[in-house]
């Protein structure tokens, strides 16, 4: 079976490769660039009409009004009538870890076992992924590559989406460790004849105890000088000293409260809630403990029968209004493919209460802060990386987000993918008729 799966994987890759080859990563920026006349959405909440943005050697050297009498540098791009945005950032993603869901040999997003803090997702990241390449035409230029499965899934890393290999792609390696917190409730499996309604998880207390025991053992190991290295325990060292963040996947109110109490008890300085369906119920606790939230499933139905019908759509506003730093991730079973719709999830939050500037921060500066890369990415500011793009219209609207130029660290990247190739092919077909 193993060899059969490998054969199918190779056949699929050869077939798709014959249709479209991966775009060659762009060369290092060799000439300065000025973008003049566009509306600049800085990602900080500020918007500059008729802006001038200049960058050289991969860094932004000027952001301001085009009316200022300042010499333009290098090639000048006419941005009149267009919009400039910082590159969008997708957190908690399995992009590059799975290529074809139906082909096991291309699926490397989870490891066997329950406790895997030492598993590094960056090692498995595939820069040649055609799914990753398809993010760029919508402005999604960076992501946090995150493992799945087990109680502790492993360690994530942040990458940019135009590279030869994972070493070139890496922006921040081993930024955090991910835990799947037990749920207070579970749903029966109807195909096994169980009641499909929600039931109390009677094992919840024992499962929390297992997590606490594991962390206590890790702390004891790190304080000792063992002769034999335990990679799993050693991987948790960064959680305790603050060099890594602890990302806890949890949705329900009680689970969030228990998770917060857990990190306080264990003196863990940096924690992020992932999922957070009921985070809006405990905003005081989150704010007082400086805990951010990566919201999941913006486009979904309410999980409880007594929830507001539009709760998933307005959850971001409920959190933002209470001073919580919020980022968005992709939705559902096709989360990798849906990651390209990240800007349109942000657009949905505008329709449900946030301003466009606030919504933009959900996919730019906020995730950059959460991932610890905001010194270089997430906004258009002097001294930061020139990772940005030019759109013909509003980037949060799928009808007008048509990108003409995209840059990662100042490098002009290709926006061609197998999808754009097919779009052009069939557009010509219908135009000819």
PDB file of N, CA and C in Angstrom, residues 52-142:
ATOM      1  N   UNK A  52       2.923  58.073  -1.314  1.00  0.00           N
ATOM      2  CA  UNK A  52       4.216  57.726  -1.916  1.00  0.00           C
ATOM      3  C   UNK A  52       4.887  56.715  -0.999  1.00  0.00           C
ATOM      4  N   UNK A  53       5.211  55.560  -1.572  1.00  0.00           N
ATOM      5  CA  UNK A  53       5.920  54.517  -0.829  1.00  0.00           C
ATOM      6  C   UNK A  53       7.180  54.164  -1.601  1.00  0.00           C
ATOM      7  N   UNK A  54       8.308  54.194  -0.923  1.00  0.00           N
ATOM      8  CA  UNK A  54       9.573  53.867  -1.570  1.00  0.00           C
ATOM      9  C   UNK A  54      10.291  52.789  -0.769  1.00  0.00           C
ATOM     10  N   UNK A  55      10.928  51.873  -1.483  1.00  0.00           N
ATOM     11  CA  UNK A  55      11.683  50.833  -0.795  1.00  0.00           C
ATOM     12  C   UNK A  55      12.891  50.408  -1.617  1.00  0.00           C
ATOM     13  N   UNK A  56      13.920  49.981  -0.879  1.00  0.00           N
ATOM     14  CA  UNK A  56      15.177  49.587  -1.499  1.00  0.00           C
ATOM     15  C   UNK A  56      15.842  48.511  -0.648  1.00  0.00           C
ATOM     16  N   UNK A  57      16.488  47.562  -1.296  1.00  0.00           N
ATOM     17  CA  UNK A  57      17.164  46.454  -0.616  1.00  0.00           C
ATOM     18  C   UNK A  57      16.229  45.740   0.356  1.00  0.00           C
ATOM     19  N   UNK A  58      14.977  45.635  -0.041  1.00  0.00           N
ATOM     20  CA  UNK A  58      14.008  44.856   0.733  1.00  0.00           C
ATOM     21  C   UNK A  58      13.369  45.588   1.887  1.00  0.00           C
ATOM     22  N   UNK A  59      13.731  46.871   2.109  1.00  0.00           N
ATOM     23  CA  UNK A  59      13.204  47.628   3.231  1.00  0.00           C
ATOM     24  C   UNK A  59      12.480  48.882   2.750  1.00  0.00           C
ATOM     25  N   UNK A  60      11.405  49.227   3.461  1.00  0.00           N
ATOM     26  CA  UNK A  60      10.676  50.454   3.155  1.00  0.00           C
ATOM     27  C   UNK A  60      11.494  51.647   3.647  1.00  0.00           C
ATOM     28  N   UNK A  61      11.736  52.603   2.751  1.00  0.00           N
ATOM     29  CA  UNK A  61      12.552  53.769   3.102  1.00  0.00           C
ATOM     30  C   UNK A  61      11.728  55.035   3.285  1.00  0.00           C
ATOM     31  N   UNK A  62      10.492  55.029   2.754  1.00  0.00           N
ATOM     32  CA  UNK A  62       9.651  56.216   2.909  1.00  0.00           C
ATOM     33  C   UNK A  62       8.183  55.841   2.757  1.00  0.00           C
ATOM     34  N   UNK A  63       7.345  56.383   3.639  1.00  0.00           N
ATOM     35  CA  UNK A  63       5.887  56.273   3.533  1.00  0.00           C
ATOM     36  C   UNK A  63       5.314  57.638   3.864  1.00  0.00           C
ATOM     37  N   UNK A  64       4.598  58.224   2.917  1.00  0.00           N
ATOM     38  CA  UNK A  64       4.036  59.542   3.163  1.00  0.00           C
ATOM     39  C   UNK A  64       3.190  60.006   1.998  1.00  0.00           C
ATOM     40  N   UNK A  65       2.951  61.290   1.945  1.00  0.00           N
ATOM     41  CA  UNK A  65       2.123  61.873   0.890  1.00  0.00           C
ATOM     42  C   UNK A  65       2.939  62.085  -0.379  1.00  0.00           C
ATOM     43  N   UNK A  66       2.308  61.813  -1.525  1.00  0.00           N
ATOM     44  CA  UNK A  66       2.971  62.049  -2.805  1.00  0.00           C
ATOM     45  C   UNK A  66       3.090  63.542  -3.105  1.00  0.00           C
ATOM     46  N   UNK A  67       2.416  64.377  -2.311  1.00  0.00           N
ATOM     47  CA  UNK A  67       2.518  65.826  -2.510  1.00  0.00           C
ATOM     48  C   UNK A  67       3.813  66.396  -1.949  1.00  0.00           C
ATOM     49  N   UNK A  68       4.500  65.587  -1.147  1.00  0.00           N
ATOM     50  CA  UNK A  68       5.760  66.059  -0.576  1.00  0.00           C
ATOM     51  C   UNK A  68       6.828  66.180  -1.663  1.00  0.00           C
ATOM     52  N   UNK A  69       7.624  67.229  -1.561  1.00  0.00           N
ATOM     53  CA  UNK A  69       8.697  67.437  -2.531  1.00  0.00           C
ATOM     54  C   UNK A  69       9.909  66.624  -2.111  1.00  0.00           C
ATOM     55  N   UNK A  70       9.925  65.387  -2.560  1.00  0.00           N
ATOM     56  CA  UNK A  70      11.013  64.464  -2.235  1.00  0.00           C
ATOM     57  C   UNK A  70      11.353  63.666  -3.485  1.00  0.00           C
ATOM     58  N   UNK A  71      12.615  63.455  -3.723  1.00  0.00           N
ATOM     59  CA  UNK A  71      13.046  62.759  -4.930  1.00  0.00           C
ATOM     60  C   UNK A  71      12.584  61.305  -4.913  1.00  0.00           C
ATOM     61  N   UNK A  72      11.974  60.873  -6.002  1.00  0.00           N
ATOM     62  CA  UNK A  72      11.586  59.475  -6.155  1.00  0.00           C
ATOM     63  C   UNK A  72      12.844  58.655  -6.459  1.00  0.00           C
ATOM     64  N   UNK A  73      12.869  57.439  -5.965  1.00  0.00           N
ATOM     65  CA  UNK A  73      14.055  56.607  -6.200  1.00  0.00           C
ATOM     66  C   UNK A  73      13.706  55.426  -7.095  1.00  0.00           C
ATOM     67  N   UNK A  74      14.648  55.046  -7.951  1.00  0.00           N
ATOM     68  CA  UNK A  74      14.497  53.845  -8.767  1.00  0.00           C
ATOM     69  C   UNK A  74      13.338  53.909  -9.746  1.00  0.00           C
ATOM     70  N   UNK A  75      12.772  52.738 -10.035  1.00  0.00           N
ATOM     71  CA  UNK A  75      11.627  52.641 -10.930  1.00  0.00           C
ATOM     72  C   UNK A  75      10.378  53.163 -10.232  1.00  0.00           C
ATOM     73  N   UNK A  76       9.599  53.958 -10.957  1.00  0.00           N
ATOM     74  CA  UNK A  76       8.382  54.536 -10.394  1.00  0.00           C
ATOM     75  C   UNK A  76       7.161  53.814 -10.957  1.00  0.00           C
ATOM     76  N   UNK A  77       6.335  53.289 -10.063  1.00  0.00           N
ATOM     77  CA  UNK A  77       5.092  52.625 -10.459  1.00  0.00           C
ATOM     78  C   UNK A  77       3.945  53.598 -10.244  1.00  0.00           C
ATOM     79  N   UNK A  78       3.161  53.817 -11.293  1.00  0.00           N
ATOM     80  CA  UNK A  78       2.019  54.717 -11.198  1.00  0.00           C
ATOM     81  C   UNK A  78       0.878  53.986 -10.497  1.00  0.00           C
ATOM     82  N   UNK A  79       0.542  54.451  -9.286  1.00  0.00           N
ATOM     83  CA  UNK A  79      -0.501  53.791  -8.510  1.00  0.00           C
ATOM     84  C   UNK A  79      -1.819  54.539  -8.482  1.00  0.00           C
ATOM     85  N   UNK A  80      -1.980  55.528  -9.341  1.00  0.00           N
ATOM     86  CA  UNK A  80      -3.202  56.333  -9.323  1.00  0.00           C
ATOM     87  C   UNK A  80      -4.440  55.451  -9.509  1.00  0.00           C
ATOM     88  N   UNK A  81      -5.404  55.621  -8.613  1.00  0.00           N
ATOM     89  CA  UNK A  81      -6.632  54.846  -8.683  1.00  0.00           C
ATOM     90  C   UNK A  81      -6.521  53.456  -8.081  1.00  0.00           C
ATOM     91  N   UNK A  82      -5.318  53.095  -7.583  1.00  0.00           N
ATOM     92  CA  UNK A  82      -5.105  51.770  -7.015  1.00  0.00           C
ATOM     93  C   UNK A  82      -4.870  51.857  -5.505  1.00  0.00           C
ATOM     94  N   UNK A  83      -4.672  50.707  -4.891  1.00  0.00           N
ATOM     95  CA  UNK A  83      -4.525  50.633  -3.435  1.00  0.00           C
ATOM     96  C   UNK A  83      -3.311  49.780  -3.086  1.00  0.00           C
ATOM     97  N   UNK A  84      -2.588  50.176  -2.047  1.00  0.00           N
ATOM     98  CA  UNK A  84      -1.416  49.429  -1.572  1.00  0.00           C
ATOM     99  C   UNK A  84      -1.698  48.911  -0.171  1.00  0.00           C
ATOM    100  N   UNK A  85      -1.369  47.642   0.051  1.00  0.00           N
ATOM    101  CA  UNK A  85      -1.606  46.995   1.337  1.00  0.00           C
ATOM    102  C   UNK A  85      -0.355  46.251   1.799  1.00  0.00           C
ATOM    103  N   UNK A  86      -0.193  46.076   3.112  1.00  0.00           N
ATOM    104  CA  UNK A  86       0.833  45.147   3.595  1.00  0.00           C
ATOM    105  C   UNK A  86       0.433  43.723   3.207  1.00  0.00           C
ATOM    106  N   UNK A  87       1.401  42.839   3.048  1.00  0.00           N
ATOM    107  CA  UNK A  87       1.087  41.450   2.743  1.00  0.00           C
ATOM    108  C   UNK A  87       0.244  40.820   3.838  1.00  0.00           C
ATOM    109  N   UNK A  88      -0.777  40.071   3.445  1.00  0.00           N
ATOM    110  CA  UNK A  88      -1.659  39.434   4.417  1.00  0.00           C
ATOM    111  C   UNK A  88      -0.973  38.212   5.040  1.00  0.00           C
ATOM    112  N   UNK A  89      -1.339  37.923   6.284  1.00  0.00           N
ATOM    113  CA  UNK A  89      -0.684  36.865   7.060  1.00  0.00           C
ATOM    114  C   UNK A  89      -1.732  35.871   7.543  1.00  0.00           C
ATOM    115  N   UNK A  90      -1.545  34.587   7.249  1.00  0.00           N
ATOM    116  CA  UNK A  90      -2.471  33.544   7.673  1.00  0.00           C
ATOM    117  C   UNK A  90      -1.855  32.750   8.829  1.00  0.00           C
ATOM    118  N   UNK A  91      -2.404  32.834  10.038  1.00  0.00           N
ATOM    119  CA  UNK A  91      -1.875  32.052  11.166  1.00  0.00           C
ATOM    120  C   UNK A  91      -2.503  30.665  11.228  1.00  0.00           C
ATOM    121  N   UNK A  92      -1.864  29.776  11.989  1.00  0.00           N
ATOM    122  CA  UNK A  92      -2.414  28.445  12.269  1.00  0.00           C
ATOM    123  C   UNK A  92      -2.871  27.727  11.007  1.00  0.00           C
ATOM    124  N   UNK A  93      -1.952  27.527  10.080  1.00  0.00           N
ATOM    125  CA  UNK A  93      -2.279  26.939   8.780  1.00  0.00           C
ATOM    126  C   UNK A  93      -1.444  25.689   8.514  1.00  0.00           C
ATOM    127  N   UNK A  94      -2.012  24.760   7.733  1.00  0.00           N
ATOM    128  CA  UNK A  94      -1.253  23.574   7.306  1.00  0.00           C
ATOM    129  C   UNK A  94      -0.801  23.693   5.857  1.00  0.00           C
ATOM    130  N   UNK A  95      -0.755  24.911   5.341  1.00  0.00           N
ATOM    131  CA  UNK A  95      -0.254  25.126   3.981  1.00  0.00           C
ATOM    132  C   UNK A  95       1.152  24.548   3.841  1.00  0.00           C
ATOM    133  N   UNK A  96       1.366  23.854   2.748  1.00  0.00           N
ATOM    134  CA  UNK A  96       2.669  23.264   2.491  1.00  0.00           C
ATOM    135  C   UNK A  96       2.922  21.949   3.188  1.00  0.00           C
ATOM    136  N   UNK A  97       1.990  21.506   4.020  1.00  0.00           N
ATOM    137  CA  UNK A  97       2.131  20.210   4.702  1.00  0.00           C
ATOM    138  C   UNK A  97       1.283  19.120   4.055  1.00  0.00           C
ATOM    139  N   UNK A  98       0.286  19.538   3.293  1.00  0.00           N
ATOM    140  CA  UNK A  98      -0.568  18.589   2.564  1.00  0.00           C
ATOM    141  C   UNK A  98      -0.793  19.150   1.169  1.00  0.00           C
ATOM    142  N   UNK A  99      -0.618  18.311   0.162  1.00  0.00           N
ATOM    143  CA  UNK A  99      -0.827  18.764  -1.210  1.00  0.00           C
ATOM    144  C   UNK A  99      -2.126  18.210  -1.786  1.00  0.00           C
ATOM    145  N   UNK A 100      -2.308  16.892  -1.681  1.00  0.00           N
ATOM    146  CA  UNK A 100      -3.522  16.254  -2.210  1.00  0.00           C
ATOM    147  C   UNK A 100      -4.111  15.413  -1.086  1.00  0.00           C
ATOM    148  N   UNK A 101      -5.264  15.820  -0.586  1.00  0.00           N
ATOM    149  CA  UNK A 101      -5.850  15.160   0.584  1.00  0.00           C
ATOM    150  C   UNK A 101      -6.051  13.669   0.382  1.00  0.00           C
ATOM    151  N   UNK A 102      -6.391  13.267  -0.835  1.00  0.00           N
ATOM    152  CA  UNK A 102      -6.708  11.863  -1.101  1.00  0.00           C
ATOM    153  C   UNK A 102      -5.465  11.000  -1.272  1.00  0.00           C
ATOM    154  N   UNK A 103      -4.289  11.628  -1.302  1.00  0.00           N
ATOM    155  CA  UNK A 103      -3.047  10.876  -1.509  1.00  0.00           C
ATOM    156  C   UNK A 103      -2.220  10.952  -0.231  1.00  0.00           C
ATOM    157  N   UNK A 104      -2.174   9.857   0.484  1.00  0.00           N
ATOM    158  CA  UNK A 104      -1.541   9.831   1.800  1.00  0.00           C
ATOM    159  C   UNK A 104      -0.081  10.245   1.761  1.00  0.00           C
ATOM    160  N   UNK A 105       0.599   9.909   0.678  1.00  0.00           N
ATOM    161  CA  UNK A 105       2.034  10.206   0.586  1.00  0.00           C
ATOM    162  C   UNK A 105       2.318  11.704   0.539  1.00  0.00           C
ATOM    163  N   UNK A 106       1.302  12.518   0.248  1.00  0.00           N
ATOM    164  CA  UNK A 106       1.506  13.974   0.221  1.00  0.00           C
ATOM    165  C   UNK A 106       0.971  14.651   1.476  1.00  0.00           C
ATOM    166  N   UNK A 107       0.563  13.848   2.462  1.00  0.00           N
ATOM    167  CA  UNK A 107      -0.053  14.367   3.691  1.00  0.00           C
ATOM    168  C   UNK A 107       0.929  14.225   4.850  1.00  0.00           C
ATOM    169  N   UNK A 108       1.419  15.350   5.361  1.00  0.00           N
ATOM    170  CA  UNK A 108       2.409  15.305   6.439  1.00  0.00           C
ATOM    171  C   UNK A 108       2.117  16.379   7.481  1.00  0.00           C
ATOM    172  N   UNK A 109       0.834  16.502   7.865  1.00  0.00           N
ATOM    173  CA  UNK A 109       0.473  17.554   8.814  1.00  0.00           C
ATOM    174  C   UNK A 109       0.346  17.078  10.248  1.00  0.00           C
ATOM    175  N   UNK A 110       0.498  15.777  10.497  1.00  0.00           N
ATOM    176  CA  UNK A 110       0.387  15.289  11.875  1.00  0.00           C
ATOM    177  C   UNK A 110       1.324  14.105  12.094  1.00  0.00           C
ATOM    178  N   UNK A 111       1.694  13.919  13.348  1.00  0.00           N
ATOM    179  CA  UNK A 111       2.612  12.847  13.736  1.00  0.00           C
ATOM    180  C   UNK A 111       1.875  11.832  14.593  1.00  0.00           C
ATOM    181  N   UNK A 112       2.318  10.594  14.541  1.00  0.00           N
ATOM    182  CA  UNK A 112       1.743   9.549  15.387  1.00  0.00           C
ATOM    183  C   UNK A 112       2.057   9.860  16.851  1.00  0.00           C
ATOM    184  N   UNK A 113       1.103   9.600  17.721  1.00  0.00           N
ATOM    185  CA  UNK A 113       1.323   9.806  19.141  1.00  0.00           C
ATOM    186  C   UNK A 113       0.541  10.986  19.686  1.00  0.00           C
ATOM    187  N   UNK A 114       0.575  11.113  21.022  1.00  0.00           N
ATOM    188  CA  UNK A 114      -0.222  12.129  21.710  1.00  0.00           C
ATOM    189  C   UNK A 114       0.587  13.363  22.080  1.00  0.00           C
ATOM    190  N   UNK A 115       1.834  13.180  22.498  1.00  0.00           N
ATOM    191  CA  UNK A 115       2.654  14.282  23.013  1.00  0.00           C
ATOM    192  C   UNK A 115       3.840  14.517  22.083  1.00  0.00           C
ATOM    193  N   UNK A 116       3.737  15.540  21.228  1.00  0.00           N
ATOM    194  CA  UNK A 116       4.759  15.761  20.202  1.00  0.00           C
ATOM    195  C   UNK A 116       5.272  17.204  20.143  1.00  0.00           C
ATOM    196  N   UNK A 117       5.643  17.801  21.273  1.00  0.00           N
ATOM    197  CA  UNK A 117       6.107  19.196  21.221  1.00  0.00           C
ATOM    198  C   UNK A 117       7.398  19.369  20.413  1.00  0.00           C
ATOM    199  N   UNK A 118       8.159  18.306  20.250  1.00  0.00           N
ATOM    200  CA  UNK A 118       9.439  18.379  19.550  1.00  0.00           C
ATOM    201  C   UNK A 118       9.303  18.259  18.032  1.00  0.00           C
ATOM    202  N   UNK A 119       8.103  17.964  17.533  1.00  0.00           N
ATOM    203  CA  UNK A 119       7.901  17.846  16.087  1.00  0.00           C
ATOM    204  C   UNK A 119       7.892  19.239  15.465  1.00  0.00           C
ATOM    205  N   UNK A 120       8.765  19.454  14.479  1.00  0.00           N
ATOM    206  CA  UNK A 120       8.917  20.766  13.852  1.00  0.00           C
ATOM    207  C   UNK A 120       8.264  20.764  12.469  1.00  0.00           C
ATOM    208  N   UNK A 121       7.198  21.514  12.324  1.00  0.00           N
ATOM    209  CA  UNK A 121       6.469  21.544  11.050  1.00  0.00           C
ATOM    210  C   UNK A 121       7.322  22.095   9.910  1.00  0.00           C
ATOM    211  N   UNK A 122       8.256  22.986  10.221  1.00  0.00           N
ATOM    212  CA  UNK A 122       9.052  23.634   9.189  1.00  0.00           C
ATOM    213  C   UNK A 122       9.842  22.622   8.360  1.00  0.00           C
ATOM    214  N   UNK A 123      10.237  21.509   8.973  1.00  0.00           N
ATOM    215  CA  UNK A 123      11.016  20.500   8.264  1.00  0.00           C
ATOM    216  C   UNK A 123      10.209  19.876   7.131  1.00  0.00           C
ATOM    217  N   UNK A 124       8.886  19.772   7.319  1.00  0.00           N
ATOM    218  CA  UNK A 124       8.026  19.141   6.325  1.00  0.00           C
ATOM    219  C   UNK A 124       7.439  20.145   5.333  1.00  0.00           C
ATOM    220  N   UNK A 125       7.687  21.425   5.536  1.00  0.00           N
ATOM    221  CA  UNK A 125       7.065  22.449   4.680  1.00  0.00           C
ATOM    222  C   UNK A 125       7.555  22.342   3.239  1.00  0.00           C
ATOM    223  N   UNK A 126       6.616  22.288   2.304  1.00  0.00           N
ATOM    224  CA  UNK A 126       6.917  22.114   0.884  1.00  0.00           C
ATOM    225  C   UNK A 126       6.776  23.438   0.150  1.00  0.00           C
ATOM    226  N   UNK A 127       7.889  24.060  -0.183  1.00  0.00           N
ATOM    227  CA  UNK A 127       7.852  25.340  -0.885  1.00  0.00           C
ATOM    228  C   UNK A 127       7.355  25.195  -2.320  1.00  0.00           C
ATOM    229  N   UNK A 128       7.351  23.969  -2.851  1.00  0.00           N
ATOM    230  CA  UNK A 128       6.895  23.732  -4.219  1.00  0.00           C
ATOM    231  C   UNK A 128       5.389  23.524  -4.303  1.00  0.00           C
ATOM    232  N   UNK A 129       4.695  23.637  -3.187  1.00  0.00           N
ATOM    233  CA  UNK A 129       3.257  23.395  -3.158  1.00  0.00           C
ATOM    234  C   UNK A 129       2.503  24.353  -4.071  1.00  0.00           C
ATOM    235  N   UNK A 130       1.647  23.795  -4.911  1.00  0.00           N
ATOM    236  CA  UNK A 130       0.823  24.624  -5.778  1.00  0.00           C
ATOM    237  C   UNK A 130      -0.328  25.266  -5.012  1.00  0.00           C
ATOM    238  N   UNK A 131      -0.670  24.673  -3.871  1.00  0.00           N
ATOM    239  CA  UNK A 131      -1.692  25.287  -3.017  1.00  0.00           C
ATOM    240  C   UNK A 131      -1.129  26.569  -2.404  1.00  0.00           C
ATOM    241  N   UNK A 132       0.109  26.504  -1.933  1.00  0.00           N
ATOM    242  CA  UNK A 132       0.759  27.689  -1.363  1.00  0.00           C
ATOM    243  C   UNK A 132       0.869  28.788  -2.417  1.00  0.00           C
ATOM    244  N   UNK A 133       1.264  28.404  -3.616  1.00  0.00           N
ATOM    245  CA  UNK A 133       1.428  29.382  -4.689  1.00  0.00           C
ATOM    246  C   UNK A 133       0.125  30.124  -4.997  1.00  0.00           C
ATOM    247  N   UNK A 134      -1.007  29.448  -4.824  1.00  0.00           N
ATOM    248  CA  UNK A 134      -2.297  30.049  -5.155  1.00  0.00           C
ATOM    249  C   UNK A 134      -2.750  31.086  -4.132  1.00  0.00           C
ATOM    250  N   UNK A 135      -2.010  31.241  -3.027  1.00  0.00           N
ATOM    251  CA  UNK A 135      -2.344  32.269  -2.039  1.00  0.00           C
ATOM    252  C   UNK A 135      -1.970  33.659  -2.540  1.00  0.00           C
ATOM    253  N   UNK A 136      -0.917  33.749  -3.300  1.00  0.00           N
ATOM    254  CA  UNK A 136      -0.296  35.038  -3.620  1.00  0.00           C
ATOM    255  C   UNK A 136      -1.179  35.969  -4.452  1.00  0.00           C
ATOM    256  N   UNK A 137      -1.950  35.474  -5.420  1.00  0.00           N
ATOM    257  CA  UNK A 137      -2.793  36.391  -6.200  1.00  0.00           C
ATOM    258  C   UNK A 137      -3.877  37.093  -5.388  1.00  0.00           C
ATOM    259  N   UNK A 138      -4.131  36.650  -4.158  1.00  0.00           N
ATOM    260  CA  UNK A 138      -5.080  37.345  -3.287  1.00  0.00           C
ATOM    261  C   UNK A 138      -4.385  38.166  -2.202  1.00  0.00           C
ATOM    262  N   UNK A 139      -3.049  38.200  -2.228  1.00  0.00           N
ATOM    263  CA  UNK A 139      -2.315  39.030  -1.284  1.00  0.00           C
ATOM    264  C   UNK A 139      -1.875  38.334  -0.013  1.00  0.00           C
ATOM    265  N   UNK A 140      -2.131  37.018   0.097  1.00  0.00           N
ATOM    266  CA  UNK A 140      -1.690  36.257   1.275  1.00  0.00           C
ATOM    267  C   UNK A 140      -0.237  35.851   1.028  1.00  0.00           C
ATOM    268  N   UNK A 141       0.690  36.509   1.703  1.00  0.00           N
ATOM    269  CA  UNK A 141       2.109  36.371   1.390  1.00  0.00           C
ATOM    270  C   UNK A 141       2.928  35.704   2.487  1.00  0.00           C
ATOM    271  N   UNK A 142       2.364  35.584   3.699  1.00  0.00           N
ATOM    272  CA  UNK A 142       3.066  34.933   4.803  1.00  0.00           C
ATOM    273  C   UNK A 142       2.094  34.045   5.569  1.00  0.00           C
TER     274      UNK A 142
END
